mmCIF file of C-alpha atoms in Angstrom:
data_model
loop_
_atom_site.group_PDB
_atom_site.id
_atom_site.type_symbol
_atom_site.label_atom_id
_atom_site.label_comp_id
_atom_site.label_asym_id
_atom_site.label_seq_id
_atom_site.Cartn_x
_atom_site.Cartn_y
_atom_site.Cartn_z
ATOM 1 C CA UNK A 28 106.605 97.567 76.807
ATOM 2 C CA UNK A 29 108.455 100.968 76.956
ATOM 3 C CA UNK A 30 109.719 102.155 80.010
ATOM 4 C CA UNK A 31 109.854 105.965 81.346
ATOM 5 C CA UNK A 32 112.262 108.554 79.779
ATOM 6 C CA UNK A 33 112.795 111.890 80.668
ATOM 7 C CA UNK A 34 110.145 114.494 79.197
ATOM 8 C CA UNK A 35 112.814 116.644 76.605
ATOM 9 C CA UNK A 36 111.884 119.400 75.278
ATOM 10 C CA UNK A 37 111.233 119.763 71.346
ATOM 11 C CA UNK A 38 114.188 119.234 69.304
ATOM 12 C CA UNK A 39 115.209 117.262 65.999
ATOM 13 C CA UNK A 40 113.506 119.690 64.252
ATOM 14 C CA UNK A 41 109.937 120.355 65.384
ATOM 15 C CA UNK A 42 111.284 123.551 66.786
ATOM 16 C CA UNK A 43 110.833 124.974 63.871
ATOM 17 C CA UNK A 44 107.324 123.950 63.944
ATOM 18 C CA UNK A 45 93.877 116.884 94.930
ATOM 19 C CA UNK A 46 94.782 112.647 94.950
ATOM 20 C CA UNK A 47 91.659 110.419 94.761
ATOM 21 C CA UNK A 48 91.076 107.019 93.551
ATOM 22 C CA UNK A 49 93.358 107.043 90.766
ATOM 23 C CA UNK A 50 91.200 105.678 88.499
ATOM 24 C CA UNK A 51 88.715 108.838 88.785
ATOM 25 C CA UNK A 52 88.917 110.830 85.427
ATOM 26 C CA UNK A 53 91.160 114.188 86.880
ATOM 27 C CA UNK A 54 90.620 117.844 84.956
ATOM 28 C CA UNK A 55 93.433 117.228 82.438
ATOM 29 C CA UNK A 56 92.327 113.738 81.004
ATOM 30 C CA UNK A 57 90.999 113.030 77.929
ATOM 31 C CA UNK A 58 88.406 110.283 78.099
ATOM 32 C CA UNK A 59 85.317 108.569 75.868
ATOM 33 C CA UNK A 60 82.392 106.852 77.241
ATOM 34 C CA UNK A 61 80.168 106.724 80.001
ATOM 35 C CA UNK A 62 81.430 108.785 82.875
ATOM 36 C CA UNK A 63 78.941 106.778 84.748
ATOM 37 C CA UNK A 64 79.865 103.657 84.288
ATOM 38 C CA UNK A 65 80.557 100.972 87.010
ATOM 39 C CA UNK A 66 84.104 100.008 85.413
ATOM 40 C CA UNK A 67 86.612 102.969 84.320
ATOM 41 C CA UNK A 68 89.259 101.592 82.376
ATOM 42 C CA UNK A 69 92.787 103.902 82.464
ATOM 43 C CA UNK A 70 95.058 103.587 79.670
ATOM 44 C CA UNK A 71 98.283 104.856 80.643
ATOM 45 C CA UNK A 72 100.430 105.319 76.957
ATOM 46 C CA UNK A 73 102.482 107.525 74.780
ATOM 47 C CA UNK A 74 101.470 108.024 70.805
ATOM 48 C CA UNK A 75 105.482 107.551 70.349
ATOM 49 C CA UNK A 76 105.258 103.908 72.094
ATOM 50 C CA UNK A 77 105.493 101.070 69.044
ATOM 51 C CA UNK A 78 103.594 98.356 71.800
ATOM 52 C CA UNK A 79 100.706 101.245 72.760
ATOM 53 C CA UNK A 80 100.556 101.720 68.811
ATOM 54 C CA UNK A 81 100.005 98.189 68.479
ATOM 55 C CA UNK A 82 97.620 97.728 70.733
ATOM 56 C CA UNK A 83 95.963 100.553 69.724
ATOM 57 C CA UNK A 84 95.699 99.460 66.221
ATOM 58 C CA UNK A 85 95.197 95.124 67.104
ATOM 59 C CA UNK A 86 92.835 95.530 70.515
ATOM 60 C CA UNK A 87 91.083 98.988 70.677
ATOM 61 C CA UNK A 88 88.839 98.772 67.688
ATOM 62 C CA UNK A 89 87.296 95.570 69.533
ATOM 63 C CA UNK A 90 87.422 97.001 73.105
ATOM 64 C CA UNK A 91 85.922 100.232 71.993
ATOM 65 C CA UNK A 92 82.849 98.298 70.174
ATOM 66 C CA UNK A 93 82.184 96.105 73.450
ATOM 67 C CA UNK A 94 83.222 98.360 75.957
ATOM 68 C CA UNK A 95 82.952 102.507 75.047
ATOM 69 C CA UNK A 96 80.553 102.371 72.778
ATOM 70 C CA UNK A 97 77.833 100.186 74.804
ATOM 71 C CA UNK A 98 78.495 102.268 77.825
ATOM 72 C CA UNK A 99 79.390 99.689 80.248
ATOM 73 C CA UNK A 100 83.372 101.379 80.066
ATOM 74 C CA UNK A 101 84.668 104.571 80.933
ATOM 75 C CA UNK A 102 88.020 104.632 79.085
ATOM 76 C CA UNK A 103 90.433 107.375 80.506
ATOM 77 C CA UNK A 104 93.818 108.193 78.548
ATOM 78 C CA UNK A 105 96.943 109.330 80.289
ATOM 79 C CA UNK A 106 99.829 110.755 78.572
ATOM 80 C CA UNK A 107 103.216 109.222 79.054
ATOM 81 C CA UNK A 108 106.343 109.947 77.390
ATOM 82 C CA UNK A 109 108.774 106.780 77.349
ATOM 83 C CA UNK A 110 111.643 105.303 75.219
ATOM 84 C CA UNK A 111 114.182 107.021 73.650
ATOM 85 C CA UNK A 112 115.078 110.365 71.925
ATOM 86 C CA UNK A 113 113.074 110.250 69.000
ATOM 87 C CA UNK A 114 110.289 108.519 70.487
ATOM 88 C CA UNK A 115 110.242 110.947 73.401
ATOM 89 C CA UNK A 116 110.113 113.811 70.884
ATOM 90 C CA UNK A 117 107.150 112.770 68.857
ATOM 91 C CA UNK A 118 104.957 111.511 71.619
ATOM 92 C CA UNK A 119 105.642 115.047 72.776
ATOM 93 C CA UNK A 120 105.091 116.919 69.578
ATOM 94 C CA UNK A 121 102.189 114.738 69.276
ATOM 95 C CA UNK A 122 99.931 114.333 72.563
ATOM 96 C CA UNK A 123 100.685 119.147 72.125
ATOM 97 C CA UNK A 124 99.370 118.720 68.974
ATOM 98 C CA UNK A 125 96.074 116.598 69.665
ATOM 99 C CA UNK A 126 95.161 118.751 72.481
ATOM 100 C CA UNK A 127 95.345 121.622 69.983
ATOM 101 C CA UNK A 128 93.413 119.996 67.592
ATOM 102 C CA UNK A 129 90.813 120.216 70.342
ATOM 103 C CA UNK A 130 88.913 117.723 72.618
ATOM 104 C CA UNK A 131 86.699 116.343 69.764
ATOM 105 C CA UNK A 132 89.551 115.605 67.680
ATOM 106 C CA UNK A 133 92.125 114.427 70.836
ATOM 107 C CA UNK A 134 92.003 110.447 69.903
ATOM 108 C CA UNK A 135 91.356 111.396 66.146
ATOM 109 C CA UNK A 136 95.029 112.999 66.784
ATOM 110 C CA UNK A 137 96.218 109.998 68.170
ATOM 111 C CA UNK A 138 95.007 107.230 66.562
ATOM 112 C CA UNK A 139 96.989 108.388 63.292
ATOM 113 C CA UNK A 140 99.746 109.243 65.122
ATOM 114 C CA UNK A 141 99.526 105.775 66.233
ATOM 115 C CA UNK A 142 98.747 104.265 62.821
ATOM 116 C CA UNK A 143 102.011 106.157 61.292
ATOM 117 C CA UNK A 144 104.464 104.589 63.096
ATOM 118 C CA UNK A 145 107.150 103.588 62.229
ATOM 119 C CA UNK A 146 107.688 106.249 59.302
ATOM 120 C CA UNK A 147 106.799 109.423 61.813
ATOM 121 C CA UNK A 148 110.127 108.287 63.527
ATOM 122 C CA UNK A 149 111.904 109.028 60.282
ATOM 123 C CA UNK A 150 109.819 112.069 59.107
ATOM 124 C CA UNK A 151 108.413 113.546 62.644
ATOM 125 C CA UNK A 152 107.646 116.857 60.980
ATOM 126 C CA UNK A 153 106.099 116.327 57.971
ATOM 127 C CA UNK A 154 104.279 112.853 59.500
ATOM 128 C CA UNK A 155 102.672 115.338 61.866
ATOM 129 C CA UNK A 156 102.166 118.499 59.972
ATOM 130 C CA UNK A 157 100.511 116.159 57.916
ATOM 131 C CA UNK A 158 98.337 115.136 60.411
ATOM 132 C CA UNK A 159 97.485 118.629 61.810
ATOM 133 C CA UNK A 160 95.992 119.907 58.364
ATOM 134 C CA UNK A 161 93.617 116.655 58.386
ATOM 135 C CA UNK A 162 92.019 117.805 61.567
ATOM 136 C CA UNK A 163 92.149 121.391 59.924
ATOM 137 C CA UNK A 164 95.589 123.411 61.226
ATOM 138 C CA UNK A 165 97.765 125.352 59.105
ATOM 139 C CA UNK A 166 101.573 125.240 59.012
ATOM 140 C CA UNK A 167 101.235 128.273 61.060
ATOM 141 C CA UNK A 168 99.134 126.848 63.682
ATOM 142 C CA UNK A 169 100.954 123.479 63.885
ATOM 143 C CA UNK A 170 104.574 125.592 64.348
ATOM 144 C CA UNK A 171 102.676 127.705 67.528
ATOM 145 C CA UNK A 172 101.343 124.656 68.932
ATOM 146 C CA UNK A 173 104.295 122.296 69.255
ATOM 147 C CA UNK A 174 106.370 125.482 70.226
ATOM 148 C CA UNK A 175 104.094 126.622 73.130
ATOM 149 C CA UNK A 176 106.243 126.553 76.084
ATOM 150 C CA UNK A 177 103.502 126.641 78.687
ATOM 151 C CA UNK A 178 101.798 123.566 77.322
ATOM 152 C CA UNK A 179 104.886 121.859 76.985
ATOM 153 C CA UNK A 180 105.731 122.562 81.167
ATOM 154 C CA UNK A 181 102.208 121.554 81.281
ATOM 155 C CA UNK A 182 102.599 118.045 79.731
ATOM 156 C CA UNK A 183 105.349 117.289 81.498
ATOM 157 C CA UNK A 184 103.773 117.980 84.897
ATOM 158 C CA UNK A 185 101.442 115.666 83.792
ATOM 159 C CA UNK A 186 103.333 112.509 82.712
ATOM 160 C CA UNK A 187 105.563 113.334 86.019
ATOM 161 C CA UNK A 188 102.516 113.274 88.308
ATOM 162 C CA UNK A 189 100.892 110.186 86.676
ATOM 163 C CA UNK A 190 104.028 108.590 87.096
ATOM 164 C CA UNK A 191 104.921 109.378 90.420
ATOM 165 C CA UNK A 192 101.147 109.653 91.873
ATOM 166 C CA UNK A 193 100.036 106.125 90.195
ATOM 167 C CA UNK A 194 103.617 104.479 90.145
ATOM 168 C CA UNK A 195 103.437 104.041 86.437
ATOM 169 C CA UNK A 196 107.149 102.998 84.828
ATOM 170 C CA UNK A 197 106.131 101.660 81.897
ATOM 171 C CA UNK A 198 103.468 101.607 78.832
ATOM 172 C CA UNK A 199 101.011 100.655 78.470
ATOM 173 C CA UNK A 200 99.794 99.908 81.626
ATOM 174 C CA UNK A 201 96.500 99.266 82.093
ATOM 175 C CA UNK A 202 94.393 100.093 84.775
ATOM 176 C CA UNK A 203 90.890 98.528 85.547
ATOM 177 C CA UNK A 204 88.786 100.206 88.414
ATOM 178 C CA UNK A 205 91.858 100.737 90.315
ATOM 179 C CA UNK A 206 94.058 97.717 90.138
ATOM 180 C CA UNK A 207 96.869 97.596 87.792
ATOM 181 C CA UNK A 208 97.545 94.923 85.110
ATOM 182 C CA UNK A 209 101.283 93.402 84.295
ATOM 183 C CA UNK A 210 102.482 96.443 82.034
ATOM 184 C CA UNK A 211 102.490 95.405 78.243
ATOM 185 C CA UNK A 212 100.171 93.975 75.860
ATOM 186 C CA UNK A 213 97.070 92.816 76.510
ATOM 187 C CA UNK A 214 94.736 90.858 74.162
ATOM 188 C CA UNK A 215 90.857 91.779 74.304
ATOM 189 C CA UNK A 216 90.268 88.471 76.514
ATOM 190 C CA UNK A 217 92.702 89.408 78.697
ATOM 191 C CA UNK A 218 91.273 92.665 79.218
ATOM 192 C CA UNK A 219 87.507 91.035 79.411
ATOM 193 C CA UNK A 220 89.153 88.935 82.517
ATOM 194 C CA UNK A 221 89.899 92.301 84.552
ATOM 195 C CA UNK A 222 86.620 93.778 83.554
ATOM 196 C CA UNK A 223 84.763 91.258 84.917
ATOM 197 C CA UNK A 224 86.753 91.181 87.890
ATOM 198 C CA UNK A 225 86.219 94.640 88.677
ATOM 199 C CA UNK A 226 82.990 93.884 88.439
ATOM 200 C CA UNK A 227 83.163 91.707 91.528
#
């Protein structure tokens, strides 16, 4: 579990490259599934969060299968920076470069971003220019992108308002129709539990 840092802006490097239910999918998320589903399942995380990349890696294949994939799940993903410097920086870097790489790509972005951990905390450049030409960016493209001032204000006026709006101080926390689980971990049972209490 990784608590809440400060949103920084890009350093070490890469700068050279209305309230509802709060589970409702807002403008700005990215999400997969059935929007119609009975249960929506919110994933708050940050692609620089070595728990979130675990779980990502040890649970989602599973919970996509059962959940996404069969409809029965909509599965909303919020971005939240947390941790320190470096991880701060990357999760940054990275959630500016998956929106770039476009909706259809988004968790393509993420899920290697998630799957090169711990090395992109050593090599955060190259890790992720690495990752922007497999979804099809140039050098060019990758240096605009994680430079872009207004989508940097604009990510972190979202990790402040999903923090402060959903009391979120900590990743990942997991969200099921509304109610909040313990933030950390969670095996796919332990997920199945607050599905089928939602359900309820």
């Amino acid at each position: 579990m990784r608590h809440l840092a400060v949103a920084l802006l890009l350093t070490l490097g890469l700068a050279a490259c209305g309230k509802g239910q709060s589970y409702q999918a807002l403008p700005n998320d990215m999400s997969l599934g059935n929007k119609d589903a009975k249960v929506t399942v919110v994933e708050y995380a940050s692609v620089g969060c070595p728990i979130c990349a675990r779980w990502d890696q040890e649970v989602f294949p599973a919970f996509k299968a059962k959940y996404i994939d069969s409809g029965k799940v909509h599965y909303v993903f919020r971005e939240m920076l947390v941790g320190g410097g470096s991880e701060v920086t990357v999760a940054s870097a990275g959630f500016l470069l998956a929106r770039c790489a476009g909706k259809d790509k988004y968790f393509q972005v993420n899920e290697a971003i998630f799957a090169s951990q711990p090395g992109v905390f050593e090599t955060p450049r190259e890790t992720l220019l690495d990752i922007a030409k497999s979804v099809g960016m140039n050098e060019e493209q990758f240096n605009t992108c994680v430079t872009d001032e207004a989508a940097i204000k604009a990510l972190n006026a979202r990790v402040e308002k999903n923090a402060k709006a959903h009391d979120i101080n900590a990743t990942p926390t997991f969200e099921i129709n509304g109610r909040k689980m313990e933030p950390g971990y969670h095996a796919l049972a332990e997920i199945d539990a607050a599905i089928e209490n939602a359900g309820r």
